[in-house]
Coordinates of N, CA and C in Angstrom, one line a residue:
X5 N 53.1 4.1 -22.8 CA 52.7 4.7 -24.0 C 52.4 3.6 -25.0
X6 N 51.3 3.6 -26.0 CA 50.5 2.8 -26.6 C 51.7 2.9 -28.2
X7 N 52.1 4.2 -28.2 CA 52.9 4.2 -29.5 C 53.1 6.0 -29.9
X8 N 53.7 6.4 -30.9 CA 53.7 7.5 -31.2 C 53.0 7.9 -32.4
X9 N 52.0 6.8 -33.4 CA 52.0 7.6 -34.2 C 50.6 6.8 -33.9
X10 N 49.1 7.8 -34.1 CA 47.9 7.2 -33.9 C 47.5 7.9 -35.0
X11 N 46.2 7.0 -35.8 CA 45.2 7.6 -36.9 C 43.9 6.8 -36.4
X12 N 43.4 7.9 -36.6 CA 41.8 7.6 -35.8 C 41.1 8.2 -37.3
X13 N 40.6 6.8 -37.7 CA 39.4 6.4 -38.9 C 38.1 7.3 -38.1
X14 N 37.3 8.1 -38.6 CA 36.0 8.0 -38.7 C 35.3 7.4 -40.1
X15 N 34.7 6.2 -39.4 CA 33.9 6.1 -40.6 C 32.2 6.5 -40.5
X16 N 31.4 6.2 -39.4 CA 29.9 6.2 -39.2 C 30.1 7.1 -37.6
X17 N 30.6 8.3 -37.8 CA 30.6 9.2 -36.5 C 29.1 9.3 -36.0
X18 N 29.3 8.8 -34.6 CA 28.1 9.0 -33.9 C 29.0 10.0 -32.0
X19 N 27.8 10.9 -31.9 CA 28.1 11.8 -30.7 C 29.7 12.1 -30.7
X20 N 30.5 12.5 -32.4 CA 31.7 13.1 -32.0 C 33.1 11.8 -31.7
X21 N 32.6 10.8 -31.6 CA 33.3 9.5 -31.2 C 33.6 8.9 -32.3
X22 N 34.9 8.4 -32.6 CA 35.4 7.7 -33.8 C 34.8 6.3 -33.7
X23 N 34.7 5.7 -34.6 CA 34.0 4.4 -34.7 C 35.1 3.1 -34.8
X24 N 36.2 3.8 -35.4 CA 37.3 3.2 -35.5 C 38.4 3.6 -35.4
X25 N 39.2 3.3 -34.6 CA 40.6 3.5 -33.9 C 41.6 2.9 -34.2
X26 N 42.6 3.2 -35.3 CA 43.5 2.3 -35.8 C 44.9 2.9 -35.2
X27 N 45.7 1.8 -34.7 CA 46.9 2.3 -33.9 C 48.2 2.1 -34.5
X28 N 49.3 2.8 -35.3 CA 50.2 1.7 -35.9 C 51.6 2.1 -35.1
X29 N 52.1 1.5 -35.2 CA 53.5 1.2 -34.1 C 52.9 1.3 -32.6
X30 N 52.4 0.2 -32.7 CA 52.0 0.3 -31.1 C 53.0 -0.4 -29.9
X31 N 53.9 -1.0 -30.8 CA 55.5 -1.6 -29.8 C 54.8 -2.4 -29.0
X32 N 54.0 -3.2 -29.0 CA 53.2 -4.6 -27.9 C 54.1 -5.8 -28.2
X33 N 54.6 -6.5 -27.4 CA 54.4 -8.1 -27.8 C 53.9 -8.8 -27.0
X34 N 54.5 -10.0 -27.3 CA 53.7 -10.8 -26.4 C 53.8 -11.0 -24.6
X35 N 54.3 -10.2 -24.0 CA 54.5 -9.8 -22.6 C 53.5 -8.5 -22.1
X36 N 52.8 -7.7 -23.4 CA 52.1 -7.0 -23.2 C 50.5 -7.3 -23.1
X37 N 49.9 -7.8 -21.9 CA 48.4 -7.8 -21.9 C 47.8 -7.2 -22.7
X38 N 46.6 -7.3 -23.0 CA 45.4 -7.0 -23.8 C 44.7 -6.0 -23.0
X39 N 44.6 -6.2 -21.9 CA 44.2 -5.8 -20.4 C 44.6 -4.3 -20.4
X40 N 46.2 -4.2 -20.7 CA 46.4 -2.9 -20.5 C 46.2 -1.9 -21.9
X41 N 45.5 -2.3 -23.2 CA 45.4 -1.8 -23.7 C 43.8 -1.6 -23.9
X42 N 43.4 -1.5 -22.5 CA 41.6 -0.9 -23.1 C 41.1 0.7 -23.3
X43 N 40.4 0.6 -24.2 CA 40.1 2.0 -24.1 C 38.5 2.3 -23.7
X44 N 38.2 2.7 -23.4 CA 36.7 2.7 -22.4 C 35.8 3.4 -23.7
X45 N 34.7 1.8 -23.8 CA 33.7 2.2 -24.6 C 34.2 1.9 -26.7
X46 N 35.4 0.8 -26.2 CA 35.7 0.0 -27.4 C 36.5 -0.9 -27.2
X47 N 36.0 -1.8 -28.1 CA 36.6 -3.3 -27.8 C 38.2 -3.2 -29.2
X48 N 39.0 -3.8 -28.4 CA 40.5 -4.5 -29.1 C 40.3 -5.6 -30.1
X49 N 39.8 -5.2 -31.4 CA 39.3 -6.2 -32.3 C 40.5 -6.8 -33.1
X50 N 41.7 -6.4 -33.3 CA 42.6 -6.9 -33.9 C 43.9 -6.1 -33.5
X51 N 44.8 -7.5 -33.4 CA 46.4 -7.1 -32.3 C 47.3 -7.6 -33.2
X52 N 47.6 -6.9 -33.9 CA 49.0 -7.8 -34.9 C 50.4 -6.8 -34.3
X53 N 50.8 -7.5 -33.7 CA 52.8 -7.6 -33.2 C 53.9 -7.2 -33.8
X54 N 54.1 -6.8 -33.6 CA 56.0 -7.5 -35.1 C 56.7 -8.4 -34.3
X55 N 56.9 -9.2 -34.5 CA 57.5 -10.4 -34.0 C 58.7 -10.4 -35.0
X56 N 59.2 -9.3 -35.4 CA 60.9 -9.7 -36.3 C 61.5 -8.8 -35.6
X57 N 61.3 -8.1 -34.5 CA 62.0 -7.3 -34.0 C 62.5 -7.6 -32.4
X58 N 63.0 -6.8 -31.5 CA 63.1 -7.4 -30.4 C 62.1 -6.4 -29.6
X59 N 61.4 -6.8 -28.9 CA 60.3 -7.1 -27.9 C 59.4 -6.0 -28.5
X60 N 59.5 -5.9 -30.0 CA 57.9 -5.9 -30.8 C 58.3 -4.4 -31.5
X61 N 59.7 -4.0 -31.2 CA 60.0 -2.6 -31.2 C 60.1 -2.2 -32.6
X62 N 59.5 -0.8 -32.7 CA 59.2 0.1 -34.0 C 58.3 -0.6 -34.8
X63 N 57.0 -1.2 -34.5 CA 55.7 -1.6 -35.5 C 54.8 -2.0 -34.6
X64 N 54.0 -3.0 -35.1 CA 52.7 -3.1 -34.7 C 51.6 -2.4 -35.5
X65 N 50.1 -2.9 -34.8 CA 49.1 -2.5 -35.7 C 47.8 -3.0 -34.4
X66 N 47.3 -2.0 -33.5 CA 45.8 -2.0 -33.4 C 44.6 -1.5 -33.9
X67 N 43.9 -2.2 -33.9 CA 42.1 -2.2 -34.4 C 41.5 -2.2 -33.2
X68 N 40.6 -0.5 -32.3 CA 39.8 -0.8 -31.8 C 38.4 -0.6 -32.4
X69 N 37.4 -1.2 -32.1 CA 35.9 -0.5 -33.0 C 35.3 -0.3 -31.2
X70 N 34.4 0.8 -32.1 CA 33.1 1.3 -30.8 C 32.4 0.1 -30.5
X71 N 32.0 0.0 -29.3 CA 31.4 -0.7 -28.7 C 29.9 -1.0 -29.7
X72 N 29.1 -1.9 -30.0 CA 27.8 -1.9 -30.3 C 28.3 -2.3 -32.2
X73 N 29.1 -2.0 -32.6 CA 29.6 -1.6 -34.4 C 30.4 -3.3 -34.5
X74 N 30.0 -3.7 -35.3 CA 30.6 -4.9 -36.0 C 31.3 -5.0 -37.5
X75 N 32.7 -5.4 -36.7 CA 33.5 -5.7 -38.4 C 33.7 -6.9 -38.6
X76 N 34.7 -7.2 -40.1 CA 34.4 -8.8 -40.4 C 35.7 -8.7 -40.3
X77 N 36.0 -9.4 -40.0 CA 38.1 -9.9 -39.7 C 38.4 -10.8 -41.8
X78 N 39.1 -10.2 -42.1 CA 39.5 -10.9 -43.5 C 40.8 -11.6 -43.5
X79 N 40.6 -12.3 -44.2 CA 42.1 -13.3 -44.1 C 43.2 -12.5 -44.1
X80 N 44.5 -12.7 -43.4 CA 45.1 -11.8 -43.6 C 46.5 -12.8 -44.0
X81 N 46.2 -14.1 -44.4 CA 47.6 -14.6 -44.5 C 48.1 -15.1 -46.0
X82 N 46.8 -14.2 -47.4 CA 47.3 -14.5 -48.2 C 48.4 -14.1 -49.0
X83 N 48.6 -13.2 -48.3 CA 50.2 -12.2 -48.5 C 51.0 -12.1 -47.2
X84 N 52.3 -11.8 -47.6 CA 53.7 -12.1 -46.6 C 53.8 -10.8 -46.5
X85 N 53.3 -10.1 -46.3 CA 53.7 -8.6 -45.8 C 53.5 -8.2 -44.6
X86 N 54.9 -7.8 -44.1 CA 55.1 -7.6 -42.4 C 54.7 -6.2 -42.3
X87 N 53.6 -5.8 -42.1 CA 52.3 -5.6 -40.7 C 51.2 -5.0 -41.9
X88 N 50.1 -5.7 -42.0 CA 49.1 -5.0 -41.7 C 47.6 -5.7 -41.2
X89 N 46.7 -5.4 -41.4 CA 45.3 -6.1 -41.4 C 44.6 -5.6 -41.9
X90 N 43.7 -6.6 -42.2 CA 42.2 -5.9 -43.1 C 40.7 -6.3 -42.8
X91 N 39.4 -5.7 -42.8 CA 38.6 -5.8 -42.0 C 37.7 -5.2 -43.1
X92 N 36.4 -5.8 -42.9 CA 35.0 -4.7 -44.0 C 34.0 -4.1 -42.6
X93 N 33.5 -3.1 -43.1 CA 32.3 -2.8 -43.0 C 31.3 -2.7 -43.4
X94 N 29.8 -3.7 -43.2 CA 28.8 -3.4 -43.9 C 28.5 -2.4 -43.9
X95 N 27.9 -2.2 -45.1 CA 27.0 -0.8 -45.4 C 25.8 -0.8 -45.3
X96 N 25.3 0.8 -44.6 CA 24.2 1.0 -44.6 C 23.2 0.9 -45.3
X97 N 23.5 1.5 -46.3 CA 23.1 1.9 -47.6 C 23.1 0.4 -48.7
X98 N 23.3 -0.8 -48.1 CA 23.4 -1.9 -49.0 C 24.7 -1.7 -50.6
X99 N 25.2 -0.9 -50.5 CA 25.7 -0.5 -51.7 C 27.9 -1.7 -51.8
X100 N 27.3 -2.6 -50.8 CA 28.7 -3.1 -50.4 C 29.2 -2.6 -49.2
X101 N 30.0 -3.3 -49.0 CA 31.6 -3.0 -47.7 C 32.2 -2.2 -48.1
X102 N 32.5 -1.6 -47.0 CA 34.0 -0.5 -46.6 C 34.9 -1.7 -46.4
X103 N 35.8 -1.9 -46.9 CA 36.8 -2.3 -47.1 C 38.7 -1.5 -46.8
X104 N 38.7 -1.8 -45.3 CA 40.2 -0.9 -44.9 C 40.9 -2.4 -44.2
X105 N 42.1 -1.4 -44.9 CA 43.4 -2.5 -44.5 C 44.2 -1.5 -43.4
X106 N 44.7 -1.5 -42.7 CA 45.5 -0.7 -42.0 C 47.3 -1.5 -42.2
X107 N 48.7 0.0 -42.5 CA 49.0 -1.0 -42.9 C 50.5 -0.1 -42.3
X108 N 51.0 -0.8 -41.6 CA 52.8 -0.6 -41.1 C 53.7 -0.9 -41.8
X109 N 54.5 -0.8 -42.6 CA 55.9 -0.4 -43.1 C 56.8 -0.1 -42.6
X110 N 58.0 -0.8 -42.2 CA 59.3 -0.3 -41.7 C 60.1 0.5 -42.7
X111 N 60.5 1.8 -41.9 CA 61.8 2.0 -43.3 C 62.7 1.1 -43.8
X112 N 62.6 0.1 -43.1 CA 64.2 -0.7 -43.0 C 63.2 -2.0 -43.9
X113 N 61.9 -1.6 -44.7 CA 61.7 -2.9 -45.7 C 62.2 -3.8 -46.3
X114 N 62.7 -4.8 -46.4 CA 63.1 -5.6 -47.6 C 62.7 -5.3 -48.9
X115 N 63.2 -5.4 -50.0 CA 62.4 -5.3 -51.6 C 61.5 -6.6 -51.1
X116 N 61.6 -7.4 -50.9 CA 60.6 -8.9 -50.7 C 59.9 -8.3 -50.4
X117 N 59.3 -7.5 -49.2 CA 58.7 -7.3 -48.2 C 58.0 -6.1 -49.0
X118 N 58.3 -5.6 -49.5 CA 57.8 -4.1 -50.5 C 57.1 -4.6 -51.7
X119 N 57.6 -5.6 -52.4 CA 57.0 -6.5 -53.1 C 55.3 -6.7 -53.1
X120 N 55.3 -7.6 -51.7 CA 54.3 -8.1 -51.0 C 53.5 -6.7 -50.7
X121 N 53.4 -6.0 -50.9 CA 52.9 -4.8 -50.0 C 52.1 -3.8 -51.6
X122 N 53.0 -4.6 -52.5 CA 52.7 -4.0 -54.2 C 51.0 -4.9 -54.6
X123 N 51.7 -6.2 -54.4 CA 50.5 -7.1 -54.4 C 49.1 -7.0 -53.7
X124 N 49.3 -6.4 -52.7 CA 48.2 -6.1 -51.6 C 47.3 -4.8 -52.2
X125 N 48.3 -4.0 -52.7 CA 47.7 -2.9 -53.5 C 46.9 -3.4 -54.9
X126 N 47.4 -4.1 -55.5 CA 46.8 -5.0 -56.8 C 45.8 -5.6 -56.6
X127 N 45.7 -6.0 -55.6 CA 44.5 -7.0 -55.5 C 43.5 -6.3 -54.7
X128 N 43.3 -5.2 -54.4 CA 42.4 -4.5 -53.7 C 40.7 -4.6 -54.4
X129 N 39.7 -5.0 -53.1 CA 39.1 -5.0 -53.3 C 38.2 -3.6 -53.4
X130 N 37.0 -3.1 -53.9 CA 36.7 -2.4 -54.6 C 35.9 -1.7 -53.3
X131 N 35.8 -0.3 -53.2 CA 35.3 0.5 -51.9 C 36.5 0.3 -50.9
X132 N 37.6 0.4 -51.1 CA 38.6 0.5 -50.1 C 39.3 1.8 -49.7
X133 N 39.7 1.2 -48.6 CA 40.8 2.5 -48.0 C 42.1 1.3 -47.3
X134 N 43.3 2.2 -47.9 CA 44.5 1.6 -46.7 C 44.7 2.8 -45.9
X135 N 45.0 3.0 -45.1 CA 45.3 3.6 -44.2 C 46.8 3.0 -43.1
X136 N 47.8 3.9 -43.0 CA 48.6 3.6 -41.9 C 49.9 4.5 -42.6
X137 N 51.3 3.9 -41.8 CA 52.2 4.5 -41.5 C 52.8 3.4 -42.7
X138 N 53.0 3.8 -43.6 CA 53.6 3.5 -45.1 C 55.2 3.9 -45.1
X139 N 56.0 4.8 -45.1 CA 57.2 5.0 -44.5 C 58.2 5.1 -46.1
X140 N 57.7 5.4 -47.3 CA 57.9 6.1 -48.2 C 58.5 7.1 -48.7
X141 N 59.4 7.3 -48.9 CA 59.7 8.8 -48.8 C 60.2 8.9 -49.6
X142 N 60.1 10.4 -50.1 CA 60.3 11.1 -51.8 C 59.7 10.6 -52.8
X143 N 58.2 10.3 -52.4 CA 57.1 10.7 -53.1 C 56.8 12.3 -53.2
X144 N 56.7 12.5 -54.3 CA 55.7 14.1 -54.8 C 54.3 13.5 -55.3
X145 N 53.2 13.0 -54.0 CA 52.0 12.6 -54.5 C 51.3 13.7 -55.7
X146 N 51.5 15.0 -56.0 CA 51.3 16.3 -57.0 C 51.6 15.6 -58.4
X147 N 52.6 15.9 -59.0 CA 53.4 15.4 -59.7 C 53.5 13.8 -60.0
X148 N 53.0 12.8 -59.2 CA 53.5 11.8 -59.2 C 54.9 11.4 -59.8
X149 N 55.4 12.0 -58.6 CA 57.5 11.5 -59.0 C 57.8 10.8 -57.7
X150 N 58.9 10.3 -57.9 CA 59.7 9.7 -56.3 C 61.3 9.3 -57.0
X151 N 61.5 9.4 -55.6 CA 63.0 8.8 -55.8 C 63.0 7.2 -56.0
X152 N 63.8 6.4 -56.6 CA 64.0 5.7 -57.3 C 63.7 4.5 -55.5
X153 N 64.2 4.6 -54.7 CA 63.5 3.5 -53.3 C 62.2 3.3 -53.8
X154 N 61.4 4.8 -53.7 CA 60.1 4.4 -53.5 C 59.0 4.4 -54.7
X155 N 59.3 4.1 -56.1 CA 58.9 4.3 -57.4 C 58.5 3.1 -57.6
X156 N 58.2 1.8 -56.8 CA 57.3 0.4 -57.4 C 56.6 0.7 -56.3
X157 N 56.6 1.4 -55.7 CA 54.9 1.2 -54.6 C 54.1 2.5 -55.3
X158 N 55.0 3.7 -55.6 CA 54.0 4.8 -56.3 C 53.6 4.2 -57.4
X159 N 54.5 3.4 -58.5 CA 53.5 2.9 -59.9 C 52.7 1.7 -59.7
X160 N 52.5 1.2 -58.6 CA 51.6 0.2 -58.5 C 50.4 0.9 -57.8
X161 N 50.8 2.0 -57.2 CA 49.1 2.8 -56.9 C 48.7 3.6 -58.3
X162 N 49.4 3.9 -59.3 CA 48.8 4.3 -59.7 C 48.3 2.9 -60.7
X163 N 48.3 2.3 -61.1 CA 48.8 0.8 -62.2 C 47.5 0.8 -61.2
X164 N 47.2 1.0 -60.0 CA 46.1 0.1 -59.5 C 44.9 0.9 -59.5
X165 N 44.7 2.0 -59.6 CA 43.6 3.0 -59.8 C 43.3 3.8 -58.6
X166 N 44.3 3.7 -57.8 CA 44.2 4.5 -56.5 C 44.5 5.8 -56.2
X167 N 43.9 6.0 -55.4 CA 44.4 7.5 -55.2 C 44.8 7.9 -53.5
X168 N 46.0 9.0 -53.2 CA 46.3 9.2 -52.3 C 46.2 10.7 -51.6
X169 N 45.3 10.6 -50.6 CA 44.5 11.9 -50.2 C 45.0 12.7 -49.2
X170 N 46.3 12.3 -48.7 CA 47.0 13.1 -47.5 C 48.0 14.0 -48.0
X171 N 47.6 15.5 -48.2 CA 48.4 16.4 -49.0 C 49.1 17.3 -48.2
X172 N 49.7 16.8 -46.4 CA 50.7 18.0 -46.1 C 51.6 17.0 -45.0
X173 N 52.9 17.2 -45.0 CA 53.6 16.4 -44.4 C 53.2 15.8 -43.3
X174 N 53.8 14.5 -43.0 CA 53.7 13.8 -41.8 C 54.6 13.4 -40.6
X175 N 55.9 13.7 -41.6 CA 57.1 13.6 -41.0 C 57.4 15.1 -40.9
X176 N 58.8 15.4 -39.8 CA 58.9 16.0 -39.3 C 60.5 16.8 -40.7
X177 N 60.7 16.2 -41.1 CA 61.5 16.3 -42.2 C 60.9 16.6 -44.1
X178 N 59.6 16.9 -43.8 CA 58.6 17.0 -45.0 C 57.6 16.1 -45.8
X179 N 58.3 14.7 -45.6 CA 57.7 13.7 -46.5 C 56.3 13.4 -45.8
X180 N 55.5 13.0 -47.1 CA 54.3 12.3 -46.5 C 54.7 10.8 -46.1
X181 N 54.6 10.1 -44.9 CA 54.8 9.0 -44.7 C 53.6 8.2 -44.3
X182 N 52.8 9.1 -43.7 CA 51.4 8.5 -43.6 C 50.3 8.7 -44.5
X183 N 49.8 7.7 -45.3 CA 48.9 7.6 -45.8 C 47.3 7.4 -45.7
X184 N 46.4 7.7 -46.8 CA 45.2 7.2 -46.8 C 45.1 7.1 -48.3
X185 N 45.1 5.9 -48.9 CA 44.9 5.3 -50.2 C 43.4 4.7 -50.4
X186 N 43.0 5.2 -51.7 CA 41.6 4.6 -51.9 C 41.2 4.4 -53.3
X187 N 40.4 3.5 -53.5 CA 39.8 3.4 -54.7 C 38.5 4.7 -55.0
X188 N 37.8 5.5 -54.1 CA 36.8 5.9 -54.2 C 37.2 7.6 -53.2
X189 N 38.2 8.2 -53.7 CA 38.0 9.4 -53.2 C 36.9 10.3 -52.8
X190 N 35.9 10.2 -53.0 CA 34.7 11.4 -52.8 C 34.0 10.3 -51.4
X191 N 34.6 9.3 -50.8 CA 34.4 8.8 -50.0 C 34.8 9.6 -48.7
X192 N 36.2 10.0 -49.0 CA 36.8 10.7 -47.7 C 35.8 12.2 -47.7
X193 N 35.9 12.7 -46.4 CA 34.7 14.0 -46.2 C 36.5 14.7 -45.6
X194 N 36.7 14.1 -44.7 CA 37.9 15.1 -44.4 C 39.1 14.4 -44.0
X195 N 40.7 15.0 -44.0 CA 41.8 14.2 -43.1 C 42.3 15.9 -42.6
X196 N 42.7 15.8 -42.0 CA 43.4 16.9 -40.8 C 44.3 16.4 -40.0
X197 N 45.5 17.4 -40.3 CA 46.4 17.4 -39.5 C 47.0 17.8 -38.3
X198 N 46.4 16.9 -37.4 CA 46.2 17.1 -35.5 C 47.4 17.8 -35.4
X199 N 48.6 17.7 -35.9 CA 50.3 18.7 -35.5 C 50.8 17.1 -34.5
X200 N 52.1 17.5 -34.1 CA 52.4 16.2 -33.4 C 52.2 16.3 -31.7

């Protein structure tokens, strides 16, 4: 098993096929081939591990793109935040990049580590989406309230102009833990909730 929690990006759907396949807690390390994670008819464009755990357990982060589709790999080491990546897409339309970060969160974050993750939100470049397994809880994205854990990553989305578009639980206990954050809501066409 690749992991339990999968979000599959459509960005440029062609014949019903996601273009982009983002995987987070995929529990790989480095004993796990590349080999055994193909998916037929996309390439493994980015493999980030957790290497603070033992043998990679509870995180991770894959990037596969469709075959033929080209992303740009972005630096990913100017912030200390354990797991995510980030990648553009040119636009068709000349109007700029898509701009997505995919991004893993352990419950068990450090404030350091949550910190770093504040920053990443701040400095977001313009046409973005984060997407991933954020692990937040007692957020009321409605209301914008939270319990006092998770109240510097809600006021830095909002401090940052963002908005968060996943409106029905993700966890199995009610909270939204998976997100999709963006500068440009009328960007998203749909999110749906597959059930587990």
């Amino acid at each position: 098993s690749i992991g339990n929690k999968v979000q599959v990006l459509e960005c440029l759907v062609s014949n019903k096929k996601p273009d982009i396949i983002a995987i987070t807690e995929s529990w790989c390390n480095g004993n796990t081939s590349s080999v055994l994670l193909n998916i037929s008819g996309y390439s493994l464009e980015i493999r980030r591990d957790r290497t603070d755990t033992k043998d990679g357990i509870g995180g991770g982060i894959l990037v596969f793109v469709r075959n033929g589709l080209t992303i740009f790999n972005v630096d990913m080491n100017k912030f200390n935040f354990n797991r995510y990546c980030k990648f553009s897409l040119p636009s068709e339309n000349g109007e700029g990049n898509l701009n997505i970060t995919i991004v893993y969160r352990s419950p068990n974050s450090s404030d350091l580590n949550n910190s770093e993750l504040c920053k990443i939100l701040r400095e977001h470049d313009k046409n973005c989406i984060f997407i991933g397994d954020f692990n937040f809880p007692g957020i009321n994205w409605t209301n914008q309230s939270s319990v006092k854990k998770s109240q510097e990553f809600l006021d830095e989305t909002i401090f940052a102009g963002l908005h968060q578009i996943v409106d029905f639980p993700t966890h199995i206990k009610g909270n939204i833990l998976d997100l999709v954050i963006t500068d440009s809501p009328n960007n998203i066409v749909n999110i749906t909730d597959l059930g587990r």
